[in-house]
XYZ file of C-alpha atoms in Angstrom:
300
model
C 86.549 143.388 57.542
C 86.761 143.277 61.121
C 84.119 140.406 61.504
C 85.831 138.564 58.733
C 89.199 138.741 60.345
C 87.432 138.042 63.777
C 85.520 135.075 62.129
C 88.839 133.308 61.062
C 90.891 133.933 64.367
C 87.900 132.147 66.070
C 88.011 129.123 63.731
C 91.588 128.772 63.667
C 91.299 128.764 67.268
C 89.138 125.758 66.850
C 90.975 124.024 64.492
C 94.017 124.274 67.127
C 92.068 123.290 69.753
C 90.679 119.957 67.860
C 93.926 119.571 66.428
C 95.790 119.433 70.140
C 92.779 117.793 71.585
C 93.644 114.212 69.065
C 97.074 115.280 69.652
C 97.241 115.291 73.478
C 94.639 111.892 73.582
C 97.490 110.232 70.752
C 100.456 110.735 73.079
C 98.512 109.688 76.357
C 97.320 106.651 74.859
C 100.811 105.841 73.437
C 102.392 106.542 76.962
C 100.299 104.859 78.715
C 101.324 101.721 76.369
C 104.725 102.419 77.333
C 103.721 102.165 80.610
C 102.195 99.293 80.669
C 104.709 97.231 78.726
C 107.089 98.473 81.635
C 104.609 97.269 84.321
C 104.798 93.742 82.690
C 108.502 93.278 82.701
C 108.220 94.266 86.834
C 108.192 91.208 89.294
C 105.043 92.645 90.715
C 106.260 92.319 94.050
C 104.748 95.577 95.243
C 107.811 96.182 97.866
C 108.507 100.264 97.063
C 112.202 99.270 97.159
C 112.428 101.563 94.160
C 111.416 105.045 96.184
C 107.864 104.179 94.588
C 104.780 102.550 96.532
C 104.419 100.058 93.402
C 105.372 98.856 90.558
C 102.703 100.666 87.976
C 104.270 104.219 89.832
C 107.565 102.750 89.204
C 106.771 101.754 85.551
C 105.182 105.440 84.779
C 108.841 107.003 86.411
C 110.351 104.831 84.325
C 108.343 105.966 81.186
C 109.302 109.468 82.072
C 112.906 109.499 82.295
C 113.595 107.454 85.625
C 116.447 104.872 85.695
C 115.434 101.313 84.951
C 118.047 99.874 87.739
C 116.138 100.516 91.000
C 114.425 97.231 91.395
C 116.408 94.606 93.356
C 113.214 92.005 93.451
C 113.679 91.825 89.360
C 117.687 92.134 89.465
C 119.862 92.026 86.243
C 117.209 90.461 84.454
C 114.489 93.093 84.457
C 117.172 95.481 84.263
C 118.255 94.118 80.877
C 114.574 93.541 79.747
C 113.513 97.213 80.481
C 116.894 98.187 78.514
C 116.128 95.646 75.764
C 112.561 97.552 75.682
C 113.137 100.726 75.797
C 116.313 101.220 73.867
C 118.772 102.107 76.974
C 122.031 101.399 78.329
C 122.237 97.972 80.705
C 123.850 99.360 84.696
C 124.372 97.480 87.051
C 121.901 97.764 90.416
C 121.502 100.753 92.398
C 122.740 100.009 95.235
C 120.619 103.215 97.432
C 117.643 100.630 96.632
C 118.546 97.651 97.955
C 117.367 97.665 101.743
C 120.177 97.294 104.391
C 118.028 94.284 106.136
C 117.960 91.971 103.000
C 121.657 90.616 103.118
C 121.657 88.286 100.638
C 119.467 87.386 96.759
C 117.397 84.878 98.510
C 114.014 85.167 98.674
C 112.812 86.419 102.354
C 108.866 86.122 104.109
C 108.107 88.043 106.917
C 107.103 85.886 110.083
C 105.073 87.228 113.143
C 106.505 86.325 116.397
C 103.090 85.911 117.490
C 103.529 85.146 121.441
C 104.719 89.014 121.572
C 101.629 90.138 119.202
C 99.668 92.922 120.666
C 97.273 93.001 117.567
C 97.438 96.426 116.887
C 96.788 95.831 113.421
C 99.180 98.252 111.936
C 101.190 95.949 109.690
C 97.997 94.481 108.174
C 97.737 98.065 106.735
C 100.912 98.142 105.638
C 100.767 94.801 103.717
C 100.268 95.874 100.129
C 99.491 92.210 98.812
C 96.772 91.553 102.110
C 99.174 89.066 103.048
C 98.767 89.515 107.057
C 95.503 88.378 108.616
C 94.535 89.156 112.487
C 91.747 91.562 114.117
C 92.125 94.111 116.565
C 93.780 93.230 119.710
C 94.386 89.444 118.885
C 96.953 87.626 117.210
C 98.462 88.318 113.478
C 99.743 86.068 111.197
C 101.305 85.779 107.918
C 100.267 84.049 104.884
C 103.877 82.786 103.588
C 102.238 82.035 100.158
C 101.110 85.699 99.438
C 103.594 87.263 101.270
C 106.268 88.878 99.010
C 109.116 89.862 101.701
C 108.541 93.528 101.003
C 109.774 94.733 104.362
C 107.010 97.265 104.625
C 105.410 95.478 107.645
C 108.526 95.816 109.630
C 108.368 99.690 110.626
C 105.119 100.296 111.584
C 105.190 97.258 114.152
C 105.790 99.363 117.869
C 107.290 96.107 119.363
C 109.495 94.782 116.356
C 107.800 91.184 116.702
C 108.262 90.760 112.774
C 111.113 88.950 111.620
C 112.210 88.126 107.820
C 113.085 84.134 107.090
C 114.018 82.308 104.621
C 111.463 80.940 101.727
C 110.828 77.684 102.600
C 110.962 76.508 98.525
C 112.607 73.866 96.859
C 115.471 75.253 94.707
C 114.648 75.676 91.070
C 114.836 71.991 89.375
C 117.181 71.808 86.604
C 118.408 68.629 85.059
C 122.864 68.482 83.633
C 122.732 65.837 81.320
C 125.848 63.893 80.931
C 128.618 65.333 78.904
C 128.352 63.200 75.429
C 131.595 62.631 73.361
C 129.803 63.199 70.232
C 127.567 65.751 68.792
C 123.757 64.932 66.634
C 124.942 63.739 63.238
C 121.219 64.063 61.869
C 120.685 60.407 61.048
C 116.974 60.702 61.921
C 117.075 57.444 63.839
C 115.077 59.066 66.687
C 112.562 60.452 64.837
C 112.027 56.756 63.405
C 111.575 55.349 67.025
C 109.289 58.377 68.476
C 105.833 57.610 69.664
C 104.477 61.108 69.337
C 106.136 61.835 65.684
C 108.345 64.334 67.283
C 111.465 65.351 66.043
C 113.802 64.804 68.604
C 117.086 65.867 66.807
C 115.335 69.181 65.870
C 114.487 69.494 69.567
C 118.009 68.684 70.733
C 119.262 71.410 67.898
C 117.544 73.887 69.142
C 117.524 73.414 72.871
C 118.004 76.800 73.505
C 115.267 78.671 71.729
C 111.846 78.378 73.571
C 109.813 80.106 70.470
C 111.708 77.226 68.438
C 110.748 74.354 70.638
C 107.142 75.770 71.248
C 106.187 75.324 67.184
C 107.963 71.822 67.687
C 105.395 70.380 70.610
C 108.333 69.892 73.215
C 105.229 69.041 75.649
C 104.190 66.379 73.444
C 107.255 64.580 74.557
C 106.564 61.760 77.267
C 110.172 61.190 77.969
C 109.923 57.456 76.867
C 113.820 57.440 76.268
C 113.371 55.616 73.124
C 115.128 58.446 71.460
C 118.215 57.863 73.904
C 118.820 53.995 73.234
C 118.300 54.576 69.256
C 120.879 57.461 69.166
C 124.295 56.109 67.821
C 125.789 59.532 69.335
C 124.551 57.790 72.935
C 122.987 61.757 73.743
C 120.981 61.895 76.354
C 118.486 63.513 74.453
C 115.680 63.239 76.746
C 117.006 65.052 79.702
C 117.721 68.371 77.371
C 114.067 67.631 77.080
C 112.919 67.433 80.575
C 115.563 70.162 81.695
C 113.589 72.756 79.074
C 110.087 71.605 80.245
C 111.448 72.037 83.688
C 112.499 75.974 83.148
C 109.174 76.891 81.098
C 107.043 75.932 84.173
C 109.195 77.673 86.111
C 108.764 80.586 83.907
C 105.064 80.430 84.011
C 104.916 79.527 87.480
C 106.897 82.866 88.354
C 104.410 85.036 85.459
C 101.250 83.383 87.406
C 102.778 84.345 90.398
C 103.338 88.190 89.428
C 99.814 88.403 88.113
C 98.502 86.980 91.206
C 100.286 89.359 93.613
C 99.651 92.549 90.844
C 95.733 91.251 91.869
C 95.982 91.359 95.491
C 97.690 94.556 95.300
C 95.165 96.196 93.019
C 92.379 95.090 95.938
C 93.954 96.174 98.587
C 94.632 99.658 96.743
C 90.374 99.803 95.956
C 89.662 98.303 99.353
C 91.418 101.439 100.956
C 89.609 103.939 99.116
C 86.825 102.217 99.646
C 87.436 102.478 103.276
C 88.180 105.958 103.578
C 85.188 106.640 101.604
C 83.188 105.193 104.420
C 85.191 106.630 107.570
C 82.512 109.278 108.750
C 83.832 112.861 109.844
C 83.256 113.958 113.145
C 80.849 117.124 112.976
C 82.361 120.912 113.758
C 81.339 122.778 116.258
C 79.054 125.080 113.763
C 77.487 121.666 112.878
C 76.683 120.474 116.294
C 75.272 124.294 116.906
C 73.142 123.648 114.014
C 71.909 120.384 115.270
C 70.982 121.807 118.800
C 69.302 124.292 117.139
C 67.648 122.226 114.765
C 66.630 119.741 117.891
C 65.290 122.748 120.210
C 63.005 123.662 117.453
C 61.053 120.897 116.288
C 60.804 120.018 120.622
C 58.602 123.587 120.871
């Protein structure tokens, strides 16, 4: 009786154990999901604005309980995204995160003030994204197209020779077609005079949907303006046109961006460990005994 009973504790304490073993790799594998859907709505900017030292830290916080408004590089957009994701309420910006130094939305690089440079090389290990080149001793500079304007390289530096400046970008193109006294009245006269067999009346309907104009080939359009002199509405169809091609490179141009920096990042993270894996420890005192000793010996 006793090995029976002893016989079925042990394999229900097996069956538990399998059962929370698939259990505990379910959840993981579901959180880190979460996780990662949260890293991809993050600007990828890598600046630790949010009390984290990235944005995959910041996601898993996130994925835990933190609040989704402590990232001023993504604003009120990501803030609604991450809501719009993870069922919560849309708040406004922390304001704790934003740093005191960054006065203003626009988009900030940090610039060496190189004359004063004493190449100590302490902001090049701050740079998260690799952005600041220089050796030891010599002169540092920054690489305005990888640089993010994270800030991070600004405390470390002993003779505060780092300043922030303005991006030097062209403002987002966008295109404000004339206001037309009269709406599409579906005659179909543009699709008629359309080189590519588009449907420019469909594409003018639905403007504002990018999954809608993506099935209709808006980037088949070559913005002949045929569509424009055979409209009795006189709509100025094709700059709708060009003003929606405009914002989806834009949009791509700011997702290549992110996955770009997310890269660097992700380097410089394995080129530190790879580092410190190399950095060889000076011997104790017991050790260098050793070695004497060991020396002495094979010398007799």
């Amino acid at each position: 009786m006793v090995l029976t009973g002893t016989l079925g504790l042990a394999l229900i304490g097996a069956l538990s154990s399998l059962l929370l073993s698939r259990t505990s790799k379910h959840f993981v594998n579901h959180t880190d999901e979460v996780v990662d859907a949260i890293d991809r709505l993050l600007p990828q900017t890598q600046c630790a604005q949010c009390g984290y030292p990235g944005c995959k830290p910041y996601a898993a916080a996130i994925a835990d309980g933190e609040a989704i408004n402590k990232c001023p590089p993504g604003g009120d957009d990501t803030i609604s995204a991450l809501a719009d994701l993870l069922g919560r309420k849309v708040t406004g910006l922390d304001p704790s995160c934003r740093k005191a130094s960054v006065a203003t939305d626009e988009q900030v690089i940090a610039v060496i003030r190189e004359e004063e440079c004493i190449g100590c090389t302490l902001c090049i290990k701050a740079c998260p994204v690799d952005a600041i080149v220089g050796a030891a001793q010599l002169m540092h500079t920054v690489i305005q197209s990888e640089c993010t304007g994270c800030e991070l390289c600004l405390p470390p530096c002993p003779v505060d020779c780092i300043d922030l400046h303005p991006l030097a970008m062209q403002p987002p193109h966008t295109v404000s077609p004339p206001a037309s006294g009269f709406e599409c009245i579906r005659c179909g006269l543009c699709e008629e005079v359309c080189p590519r067999d588009l449907l420019p009346q469909d594409l003018y309907w639905y403007r504002d949907s990018p999954s809608k104009l993506e099935s209709l080939e808006l980037d088949q359009c070559i913005e002949c303006r045929r569509c424009d002199r055979a409209c009795p509405s006189h709509i100025p169809l094709t700059d709708f046109f060009r003003s929606a091609k405009l914002e989806k490179q834009q949009q791509i141009g700011q997702a290549n961006r992110a996955q770009h920096t997310l890269a660097r990042y992700e380097h410089h993270l394995e080129r530190q460990v790879a580092s410190s894996q190399l950095v060889r420890q000076r011997p104790s005192t017991d050790e260098k005994a050793s070695l004497l000793d060991a020396i002495k010996q094979k010398r007799r």
